[in-house]
Short mmCIF file of C-alpha atoms (C1' of nucleotides) in Angstrom, two decimals:
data_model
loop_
_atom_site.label_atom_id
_atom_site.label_comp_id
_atom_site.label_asym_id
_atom_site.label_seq_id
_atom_site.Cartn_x
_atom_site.Cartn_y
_atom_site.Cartn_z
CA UNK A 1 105.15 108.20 69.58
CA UNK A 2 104.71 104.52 70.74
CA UNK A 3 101.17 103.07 69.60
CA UNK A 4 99.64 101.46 72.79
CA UNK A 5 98.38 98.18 72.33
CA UNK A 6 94.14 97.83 71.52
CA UNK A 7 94.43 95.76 74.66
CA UNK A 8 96.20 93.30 76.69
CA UNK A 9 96.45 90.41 74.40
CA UNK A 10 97.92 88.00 77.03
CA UNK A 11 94.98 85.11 77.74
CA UNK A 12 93.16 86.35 75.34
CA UNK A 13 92.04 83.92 72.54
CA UNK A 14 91.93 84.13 68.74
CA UNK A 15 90.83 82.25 65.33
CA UNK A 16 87.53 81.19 64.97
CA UNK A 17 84.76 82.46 67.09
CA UNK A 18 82.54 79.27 68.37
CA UNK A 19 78.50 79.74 68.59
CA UNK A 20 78.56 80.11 72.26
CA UNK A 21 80.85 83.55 72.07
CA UNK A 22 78.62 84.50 69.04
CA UNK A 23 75.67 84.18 71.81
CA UNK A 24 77.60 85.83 74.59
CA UNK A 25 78.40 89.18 71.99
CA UNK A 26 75.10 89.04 70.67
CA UNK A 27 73.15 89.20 74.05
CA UNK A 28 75.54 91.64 75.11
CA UNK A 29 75.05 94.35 72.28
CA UNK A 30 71.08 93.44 72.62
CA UNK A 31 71.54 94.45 75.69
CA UNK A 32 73.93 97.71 75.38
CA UNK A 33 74.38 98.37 72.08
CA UNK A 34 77.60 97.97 69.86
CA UNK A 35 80.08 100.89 70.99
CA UNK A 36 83.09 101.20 73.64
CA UNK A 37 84.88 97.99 72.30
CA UNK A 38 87.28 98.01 74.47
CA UNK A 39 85.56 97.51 77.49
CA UNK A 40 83.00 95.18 75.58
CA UNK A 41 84.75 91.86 76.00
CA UNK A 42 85.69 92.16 79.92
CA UNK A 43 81.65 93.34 80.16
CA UNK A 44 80.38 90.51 77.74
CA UNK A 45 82.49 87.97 78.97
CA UNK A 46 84.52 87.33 76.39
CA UNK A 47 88.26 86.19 76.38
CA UNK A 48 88.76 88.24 73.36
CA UNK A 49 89.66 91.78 72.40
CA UNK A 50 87.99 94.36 71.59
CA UNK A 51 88.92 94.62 68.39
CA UNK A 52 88.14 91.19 67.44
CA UNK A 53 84.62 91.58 68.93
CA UNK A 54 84.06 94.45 66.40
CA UNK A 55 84.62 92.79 63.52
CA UNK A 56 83.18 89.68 64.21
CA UNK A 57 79.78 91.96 65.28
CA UNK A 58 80.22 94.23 61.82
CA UNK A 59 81.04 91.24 59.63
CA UNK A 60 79.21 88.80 60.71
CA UNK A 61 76.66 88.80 63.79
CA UNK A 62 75.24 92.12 62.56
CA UNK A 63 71.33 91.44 62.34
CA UNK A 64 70.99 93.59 58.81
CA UNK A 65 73.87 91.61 57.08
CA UNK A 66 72.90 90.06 53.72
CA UNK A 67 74.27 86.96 53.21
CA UNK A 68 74.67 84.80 49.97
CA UNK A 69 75.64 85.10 46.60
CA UNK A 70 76.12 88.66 45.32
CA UNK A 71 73.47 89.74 42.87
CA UNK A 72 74.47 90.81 39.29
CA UNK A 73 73.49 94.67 40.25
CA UNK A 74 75.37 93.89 43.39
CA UNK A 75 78.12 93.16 41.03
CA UNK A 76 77.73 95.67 38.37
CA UNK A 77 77.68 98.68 41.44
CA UNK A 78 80.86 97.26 43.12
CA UNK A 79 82.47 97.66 39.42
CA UNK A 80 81.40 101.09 38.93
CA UNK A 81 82.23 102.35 42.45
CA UNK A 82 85.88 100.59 42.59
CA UNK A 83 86.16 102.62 39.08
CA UNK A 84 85.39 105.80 40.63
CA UNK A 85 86.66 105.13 44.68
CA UNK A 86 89.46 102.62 44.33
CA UNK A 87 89.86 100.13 46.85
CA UNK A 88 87.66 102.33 49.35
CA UNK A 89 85.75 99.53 50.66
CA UNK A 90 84.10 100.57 53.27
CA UNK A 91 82.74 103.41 50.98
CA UNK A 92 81.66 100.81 48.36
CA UNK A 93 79.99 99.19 51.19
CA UNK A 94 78.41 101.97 52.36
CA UNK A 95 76.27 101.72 49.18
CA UNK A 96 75.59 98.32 49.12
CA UNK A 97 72.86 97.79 51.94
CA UNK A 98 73.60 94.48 53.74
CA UNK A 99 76.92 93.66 52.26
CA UNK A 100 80.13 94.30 54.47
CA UNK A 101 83.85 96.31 53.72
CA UNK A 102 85.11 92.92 54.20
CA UNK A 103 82.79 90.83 52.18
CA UNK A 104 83.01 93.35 49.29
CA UNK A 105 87.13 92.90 49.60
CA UNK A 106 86.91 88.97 49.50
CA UNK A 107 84.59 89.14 46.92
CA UNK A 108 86.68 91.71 44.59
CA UNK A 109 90.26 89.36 45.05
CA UNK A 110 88.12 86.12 44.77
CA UNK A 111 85.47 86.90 41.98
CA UNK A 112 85.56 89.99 40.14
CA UNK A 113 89.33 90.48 40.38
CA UNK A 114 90.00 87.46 38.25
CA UNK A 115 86.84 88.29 36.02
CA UNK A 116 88.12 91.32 34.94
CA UNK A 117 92.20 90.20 34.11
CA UNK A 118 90.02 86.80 32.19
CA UNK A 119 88.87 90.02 30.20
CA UNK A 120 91.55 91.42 29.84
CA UNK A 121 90.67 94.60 31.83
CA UNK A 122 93.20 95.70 34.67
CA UNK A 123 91.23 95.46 37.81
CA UNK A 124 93.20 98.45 39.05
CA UNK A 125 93.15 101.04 36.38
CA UNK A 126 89.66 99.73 34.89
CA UNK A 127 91.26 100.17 31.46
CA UNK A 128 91.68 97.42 28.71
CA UNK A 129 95.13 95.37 28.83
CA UNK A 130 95.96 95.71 25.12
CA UNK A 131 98.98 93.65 25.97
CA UNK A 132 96.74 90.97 26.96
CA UNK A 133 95.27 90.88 23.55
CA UNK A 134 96.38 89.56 20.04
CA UNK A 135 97.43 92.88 18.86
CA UNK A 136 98.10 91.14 15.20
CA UNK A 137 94.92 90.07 14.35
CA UNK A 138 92.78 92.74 15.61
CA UNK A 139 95.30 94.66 13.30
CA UNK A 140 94.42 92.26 10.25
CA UNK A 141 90.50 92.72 10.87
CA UNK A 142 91.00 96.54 11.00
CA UNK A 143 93.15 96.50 7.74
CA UNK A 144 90.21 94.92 5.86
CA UNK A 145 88.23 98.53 6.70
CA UNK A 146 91.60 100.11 6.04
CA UNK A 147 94.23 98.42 3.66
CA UNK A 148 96.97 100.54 3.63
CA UNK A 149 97.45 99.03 7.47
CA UNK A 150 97.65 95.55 6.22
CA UNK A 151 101.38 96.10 5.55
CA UNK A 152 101.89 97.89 9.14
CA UNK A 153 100.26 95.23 10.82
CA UNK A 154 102.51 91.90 9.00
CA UNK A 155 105.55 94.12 9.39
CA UNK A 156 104.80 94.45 13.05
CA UNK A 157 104.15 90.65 13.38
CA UNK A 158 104.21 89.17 16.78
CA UNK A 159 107.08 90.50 18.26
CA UNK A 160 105.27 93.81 18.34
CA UNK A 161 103.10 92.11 21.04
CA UNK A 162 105.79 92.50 23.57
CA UNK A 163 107.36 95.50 22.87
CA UNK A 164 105.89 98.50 24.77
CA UNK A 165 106.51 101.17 21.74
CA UNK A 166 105.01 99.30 19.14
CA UNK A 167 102.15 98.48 21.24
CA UNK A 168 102.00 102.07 21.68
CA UNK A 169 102.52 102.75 18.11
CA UNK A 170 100.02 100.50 17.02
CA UNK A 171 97.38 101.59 19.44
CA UNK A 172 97.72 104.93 17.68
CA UNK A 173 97.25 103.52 14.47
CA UNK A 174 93.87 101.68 15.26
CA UNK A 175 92.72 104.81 16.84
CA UNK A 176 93.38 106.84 13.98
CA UNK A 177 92.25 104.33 11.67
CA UNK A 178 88.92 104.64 13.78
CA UNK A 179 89.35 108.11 12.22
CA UNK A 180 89.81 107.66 9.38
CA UNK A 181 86.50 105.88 9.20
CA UNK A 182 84.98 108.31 10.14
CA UNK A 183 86.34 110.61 7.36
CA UNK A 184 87.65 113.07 9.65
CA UNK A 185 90.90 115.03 7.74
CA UNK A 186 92.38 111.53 6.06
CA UNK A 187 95.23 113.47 5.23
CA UNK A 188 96.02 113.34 8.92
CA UNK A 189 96.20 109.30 8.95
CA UNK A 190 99.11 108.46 6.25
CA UNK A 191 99.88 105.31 7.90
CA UNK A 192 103.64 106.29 6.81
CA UNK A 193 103.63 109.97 8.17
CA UNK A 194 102.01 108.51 11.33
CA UNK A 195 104.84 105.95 11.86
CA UNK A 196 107.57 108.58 11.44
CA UNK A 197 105.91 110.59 13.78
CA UNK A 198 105.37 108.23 16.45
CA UNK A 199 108.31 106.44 16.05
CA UNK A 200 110.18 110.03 16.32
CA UNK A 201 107.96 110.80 19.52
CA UNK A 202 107.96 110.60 22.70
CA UNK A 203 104.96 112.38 23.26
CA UNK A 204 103.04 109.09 22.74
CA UNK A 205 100.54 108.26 26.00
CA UNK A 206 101.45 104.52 27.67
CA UNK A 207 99.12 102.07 26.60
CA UNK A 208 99.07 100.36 30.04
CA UNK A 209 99.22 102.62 32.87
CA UNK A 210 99.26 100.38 35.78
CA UNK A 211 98.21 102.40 39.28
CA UNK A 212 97.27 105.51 37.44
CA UNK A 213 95.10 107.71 38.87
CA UNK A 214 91.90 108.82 37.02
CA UNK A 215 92.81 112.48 37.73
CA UNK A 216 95.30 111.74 35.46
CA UNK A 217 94.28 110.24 32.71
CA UNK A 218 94.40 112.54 29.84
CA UNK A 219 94.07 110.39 26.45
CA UNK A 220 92.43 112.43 23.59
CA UNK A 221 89.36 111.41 21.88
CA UNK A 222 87.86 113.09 18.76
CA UNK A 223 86.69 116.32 19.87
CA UNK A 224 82.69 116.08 20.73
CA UNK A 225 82.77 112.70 21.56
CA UNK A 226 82.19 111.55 25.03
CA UNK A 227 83.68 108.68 26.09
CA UNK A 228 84.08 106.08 28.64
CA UNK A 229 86.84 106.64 30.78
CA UNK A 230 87.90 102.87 30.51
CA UNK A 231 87.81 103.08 26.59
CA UNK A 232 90.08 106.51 26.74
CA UNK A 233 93.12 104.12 27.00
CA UNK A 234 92.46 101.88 24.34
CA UNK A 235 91.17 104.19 21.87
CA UNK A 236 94.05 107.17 22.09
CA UNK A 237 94.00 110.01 19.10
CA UNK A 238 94.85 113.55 19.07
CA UNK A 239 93.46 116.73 19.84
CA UNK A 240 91.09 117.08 22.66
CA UNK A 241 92.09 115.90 26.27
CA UNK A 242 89.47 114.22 28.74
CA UNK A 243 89.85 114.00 31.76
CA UNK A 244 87.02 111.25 34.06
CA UNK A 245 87.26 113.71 36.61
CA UNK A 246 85.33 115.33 34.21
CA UNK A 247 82.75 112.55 33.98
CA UNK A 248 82.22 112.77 37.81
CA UNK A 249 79.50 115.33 39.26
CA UNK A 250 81.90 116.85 42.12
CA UNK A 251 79.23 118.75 43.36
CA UNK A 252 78.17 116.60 46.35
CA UNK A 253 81.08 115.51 48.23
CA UNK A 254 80.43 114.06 51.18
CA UNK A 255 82.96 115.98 53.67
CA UNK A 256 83.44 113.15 56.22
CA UNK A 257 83.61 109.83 53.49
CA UNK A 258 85.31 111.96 50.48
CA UNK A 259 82.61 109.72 48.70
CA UNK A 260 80.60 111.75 45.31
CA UNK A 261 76.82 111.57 46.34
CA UNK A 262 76.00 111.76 42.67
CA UNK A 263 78.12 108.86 41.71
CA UNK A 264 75.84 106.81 39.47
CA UNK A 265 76.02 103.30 40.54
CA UNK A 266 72.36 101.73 39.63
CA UNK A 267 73.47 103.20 35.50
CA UNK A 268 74.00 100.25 33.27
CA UNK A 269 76.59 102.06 31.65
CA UNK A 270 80.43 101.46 33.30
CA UNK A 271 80.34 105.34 34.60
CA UNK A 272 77.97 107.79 33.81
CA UNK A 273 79.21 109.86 31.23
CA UNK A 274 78.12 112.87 31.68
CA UNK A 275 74.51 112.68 30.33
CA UNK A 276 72.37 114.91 32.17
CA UNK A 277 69.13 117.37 31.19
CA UNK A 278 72.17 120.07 30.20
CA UNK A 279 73.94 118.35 28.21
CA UNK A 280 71.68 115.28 26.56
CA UNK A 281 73.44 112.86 24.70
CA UNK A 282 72.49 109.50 22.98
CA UNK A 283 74.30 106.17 23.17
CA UNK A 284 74.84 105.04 19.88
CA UNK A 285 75.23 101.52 18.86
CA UNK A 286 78.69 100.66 17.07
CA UNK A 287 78.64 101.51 13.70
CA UNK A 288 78.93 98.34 11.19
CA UNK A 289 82.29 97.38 9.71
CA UNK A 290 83.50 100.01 11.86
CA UNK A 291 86.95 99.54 14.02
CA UNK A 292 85.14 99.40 16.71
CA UNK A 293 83.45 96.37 15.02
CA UNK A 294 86.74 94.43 13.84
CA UNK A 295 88.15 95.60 17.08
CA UNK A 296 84.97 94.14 19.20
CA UNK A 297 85.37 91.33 17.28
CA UNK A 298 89.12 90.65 17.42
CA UNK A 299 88.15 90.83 21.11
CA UNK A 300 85.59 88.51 21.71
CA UNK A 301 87.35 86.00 19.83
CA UNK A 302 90.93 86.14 21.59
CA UNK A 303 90.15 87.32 25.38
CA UNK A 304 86.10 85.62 25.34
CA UNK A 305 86.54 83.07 23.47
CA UNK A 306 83.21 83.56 21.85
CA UNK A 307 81.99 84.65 18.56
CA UNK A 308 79.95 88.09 18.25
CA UNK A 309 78.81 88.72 21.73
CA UNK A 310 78.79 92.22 21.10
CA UNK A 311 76.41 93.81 19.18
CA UNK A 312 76.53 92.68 15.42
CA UNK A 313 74.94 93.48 12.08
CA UNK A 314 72.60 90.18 12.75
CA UNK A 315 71.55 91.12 16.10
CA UNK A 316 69.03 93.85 16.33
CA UNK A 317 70.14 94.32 20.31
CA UNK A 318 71.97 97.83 21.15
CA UNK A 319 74.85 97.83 22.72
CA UNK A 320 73.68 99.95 25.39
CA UNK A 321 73.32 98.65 28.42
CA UNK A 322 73.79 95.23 30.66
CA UNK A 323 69.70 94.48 30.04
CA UNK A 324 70.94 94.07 26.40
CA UNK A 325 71.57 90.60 27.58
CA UNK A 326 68.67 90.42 30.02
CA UNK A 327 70.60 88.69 32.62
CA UNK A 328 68.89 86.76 35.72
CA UNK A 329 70.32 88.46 39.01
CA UNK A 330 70.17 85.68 41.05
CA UNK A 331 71.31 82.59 38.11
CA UNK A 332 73.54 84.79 35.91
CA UNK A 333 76.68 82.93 35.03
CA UNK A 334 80.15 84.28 35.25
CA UNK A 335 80.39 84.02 31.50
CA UNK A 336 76.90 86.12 30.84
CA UNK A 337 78.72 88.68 33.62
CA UNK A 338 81.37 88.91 31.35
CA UNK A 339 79.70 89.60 28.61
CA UNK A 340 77.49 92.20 30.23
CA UNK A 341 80.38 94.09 32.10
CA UNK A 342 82.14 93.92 28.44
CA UNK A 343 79.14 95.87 26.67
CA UNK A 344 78.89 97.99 29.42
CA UNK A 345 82.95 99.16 29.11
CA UNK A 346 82.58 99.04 25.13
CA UNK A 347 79.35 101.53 25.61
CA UNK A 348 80.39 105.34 24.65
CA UNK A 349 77.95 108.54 24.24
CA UNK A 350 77.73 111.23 21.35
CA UNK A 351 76.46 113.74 21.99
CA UNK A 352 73.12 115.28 20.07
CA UNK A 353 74.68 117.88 18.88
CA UNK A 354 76.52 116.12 16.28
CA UNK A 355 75.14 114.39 13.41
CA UNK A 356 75.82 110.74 14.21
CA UNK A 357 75.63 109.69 10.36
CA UNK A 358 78.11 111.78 9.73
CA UNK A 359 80.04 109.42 11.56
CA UNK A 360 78.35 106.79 10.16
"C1'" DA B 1 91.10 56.50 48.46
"C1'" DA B 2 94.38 59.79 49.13
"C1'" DA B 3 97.45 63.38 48.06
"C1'" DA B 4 97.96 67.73 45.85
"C1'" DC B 5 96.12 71.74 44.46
"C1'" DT B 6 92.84 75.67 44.41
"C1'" DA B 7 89.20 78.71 46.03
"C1'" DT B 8 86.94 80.91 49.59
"C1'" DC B 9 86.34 83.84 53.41
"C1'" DA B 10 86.64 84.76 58.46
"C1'" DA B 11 89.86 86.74 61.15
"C1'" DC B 12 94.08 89.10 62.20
"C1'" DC B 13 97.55 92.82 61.85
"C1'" DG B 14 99.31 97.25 61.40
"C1'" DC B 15 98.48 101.83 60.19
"C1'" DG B 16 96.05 106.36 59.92
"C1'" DT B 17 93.31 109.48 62.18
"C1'" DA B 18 89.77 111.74 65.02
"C1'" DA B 19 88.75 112.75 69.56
"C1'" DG B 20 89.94 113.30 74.22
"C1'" DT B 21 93.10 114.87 77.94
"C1'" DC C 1 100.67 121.54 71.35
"C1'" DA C 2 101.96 116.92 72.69
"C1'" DC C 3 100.44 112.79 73.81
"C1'" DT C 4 97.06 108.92 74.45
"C1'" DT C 5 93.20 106.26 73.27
"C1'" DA C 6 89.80 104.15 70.46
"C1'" DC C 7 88.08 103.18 66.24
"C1'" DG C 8 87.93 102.08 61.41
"C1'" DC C 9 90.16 100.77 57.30
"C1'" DG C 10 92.77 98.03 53.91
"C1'" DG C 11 96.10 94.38 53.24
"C1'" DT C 12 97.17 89.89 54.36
"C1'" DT C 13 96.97 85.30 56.41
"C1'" DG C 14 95.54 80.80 57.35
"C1'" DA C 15 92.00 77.32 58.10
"C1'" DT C 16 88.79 74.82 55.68
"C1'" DA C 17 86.05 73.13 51.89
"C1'" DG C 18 85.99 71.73 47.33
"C1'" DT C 19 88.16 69.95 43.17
"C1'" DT C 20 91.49 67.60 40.46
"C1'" DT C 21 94.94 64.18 39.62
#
DNA sequence: AAAACTATCAACCGCGTAAGT
DNA sequence: CACTTACGCGGTTGATAGTTT
C-alpha cells in the first residue's frame, strides 16, 4: 500500500516559521479552532503544510505552553515516568502541564540524558553502569567490612574492570558481602565457594543489560526486602526474584494511552515501591559501615567527584528523599540535581514486618 | 578577532495506526 | 475486507547561539 503524501509539498515553504505566519496560524485557530490540518494552511493562508502548521501550533504557538527552564520536580517526574514509560513522550508530556512531547525529548538528549551517563546511570535501562565505575576500589572499601574479599578484590585488579564475567562475578560478591553483613547464613558467602560457583556458572544475571525491558528484569534481592528497581541490577543475590512490574499498580490503565494512572510521579523516591495502606513499609536510612556505605562512598568519590554526599554517620539527614537536600526548583544546579536524583536511586524500602536491627 | 567546537532546540521526516469510505 | 486519509509520535537534522582555543 503506497502512503499518500500529507500534502502537495511543491511551493510550499519550510525551516523557520517568521512572526508574520505565527500571526496568520494564530488568528486562524482563534478563529476556527486547531483541527482539519490539512485544509488549515490553504484556509489560513499559509504556504506551508499541514503538518508543519501542527507542530509549530502544539510546540510552540499553543497559548497554555510553559516556557523556560524546567523545574527540579519538572525534572525529577520526567525521570520517574521515562523509568516506567520509556521514551513515550507524548505520555510523559501528558503529565507535565505546559511542557510539550517535543520539549520533553530535547530536554531528555540535551540535559538529563548526559546527567544520568555523568552518573553513571544508563539513561535507557535506569540501572547503574557498574562498568562505568572503579570496580577495584569500591572492592577495597567493602573488604575493610569484609576481609576475606581483600584478596578477591587485588587478585581481580584492574583488568577485571573490562571483562564482562568478572564484573559479573564481582557484582555477586559485593552483593553477597552486603549479606553477609547482614548475618544472613555466612556459610552461604565463602568468598572461595562463591568464586567456584560463579566462575562454573552460567546462571549469573548480566550486570549491564542495555535495552532491557523492565518486564524482564528479574535480579534477586534478599527475600522481604523491597527494592528499587534501578538498584535490582547493581545489588544481585540469590533467592527471591522481583520483578518492577511488580512495583507498578496495573490497576488503572488507561485503554487509549497504555499509560498507569497510578504511576507515582510527584514521590521523591525514583519509583514508588510498593508502599501503600496494605502493605506499609519504612524507608530506612543506610546502615553505617554497611556495603551500601563503602559502596555509596566508592561512588561518590569516582562517578561525583565529591566526598560523602550521601547520607553519612556525620550527617543526621536521611537518605530518603530529594528534600534531603532541600533543593531550590527554580536555582538548583545540575550538580545538586545529581546529587538528589542519586539519593533518590540509592533509596530502598523494608518493609515493617521485619525487624530492621536485625539487619542492622 | 576569528576559527573551531559544542550545546540547544525548532522543525522535518518517516512510520504506525485509527477512522473513514 | 481493502484501501485511503489524517493525525500523532519518536527519531533525526540543521540552523543558530554560545563557548573555547
Amino acid at each position: 500500500m503506497g502512503r499518500a503524501p500529507c500534502c502537495d509539498k511543491n511551493g510550499l515553504k519550510k525551516g523557520p516559521w517568521t512572526p508574520e505566519e505565527d500571526l496568520m496560524l494564530i488568528n486562524y485557530i482563534q478563529k476556527h479552532g486547531p483541527g482539519n490540518w490539512r485544509n488549515l494552511p490553504k484556509n489560513a493562508g499559509l504556504q506551508r503544510c499541514g503538518k508543519s502548521c501542527r507542530l509549530r501550533w502544539t510546540n510552540y504557538l499553543r497559548p497554555d505552553i510553559k516556557r523556560g527552564r524546567f523545574s527540579f520536580e519538572e525534572e525529577e517526574t520526567i525521570i520517574q515516568l521515562h523509568s516506567v514509560l520509556g521514551n513515550k513522550w507524548s505520555a510523559i508530556a501528558a503529565r507535565l502541564p505546559g511542557r510539550t512531547d517535543n520539549e520533553i525529548k530535547n530536554y531528555w538528549n540535551t540535559h538529563i540524558r548526559k546527567r544520568l551517563l555523568r552518573m553513571g546511570i544508563d539513561p535507557v535501562t535506569h540501572a547503574p553502569r557498574l562498568d562505568f565505575l572503579d570496580l577495584s576500589s569500591i572492592l577495597a572499601s567493602s573488604s575493610l567490612c569484609n576481609p576475606s574479599l581483600l584478596n578477591l578484590s587485588s587478585l581481580l585488579g584492574a583488568q577485571a574492570l573490562f571483562n564482562p564475567e568478572l564484573l559479573r562475578l564481582a557484582s555477586t560478591l559485593l552483593s553477597l558481602n552486603n549479606k553477609q553483613d547482614q548475618n544472613i547464613n555466612p556459610e552461604l558467602f565463602n568468598s572461595q565457594n562463591l568464586q567456584e560457583n560463579q566462575l562454573c556458572s552460567n546462571q549469573i544475571p548480566p550486570l549491564v543489560q542495555p535495552n532491557i525491558n523492565h518486564d524482564q528484569l528479574q535480579t534477586p534481592i534478599p527475600e522481604g526486602f523491597s527494592m528499587q528497581p534501578n538498584m535490582t541490577n547493581l545489588i544481585s543475590s540469590s533467592s527471591t526474584p522481583i520483578s518492577t512490574q511488580e512495583n507498578v499498580n496495573t490497576s488503572a490503565i488507561n485503554p487509549s494511552s497504555g499509560l498507569n494512572e497510578n504511576v507515582a510521579v510527584s514521590q521523591p523516591s525514583y519509583v514508588d515501591c510498593g508502599s501503600n495502606t496494605n502493605n506499609p513499609s519504612v524507608v530506612a536510612d543506610l546502615p553505617e559501615n554497611s556495603f551500601f556505605q563503602s559502596l555509596l562512598d566508592g561512588y561518590s568519590d569516582k562517578v561525583f567527584g565529591f566526598d560523602s554526599v550521601i547520607s553519612t554517620p556525620s550527617s543526621p539527614t536521611p537518605l530518603n528523599s530529594s528534600s534531603t537536600y532541600n533543593v531550590n526548583s527554580t536555582s538548583s544546579t545540575e550538580d545538586e540535581r545529581e546529587i538528589s536524583y542519586c539519593s533518590s536511586l540509592l533509596k530502598f524500602e523494608i518493609p515493617e514486618s521485619l525487624d530492621i536491627n536485625d539487619f542492622l
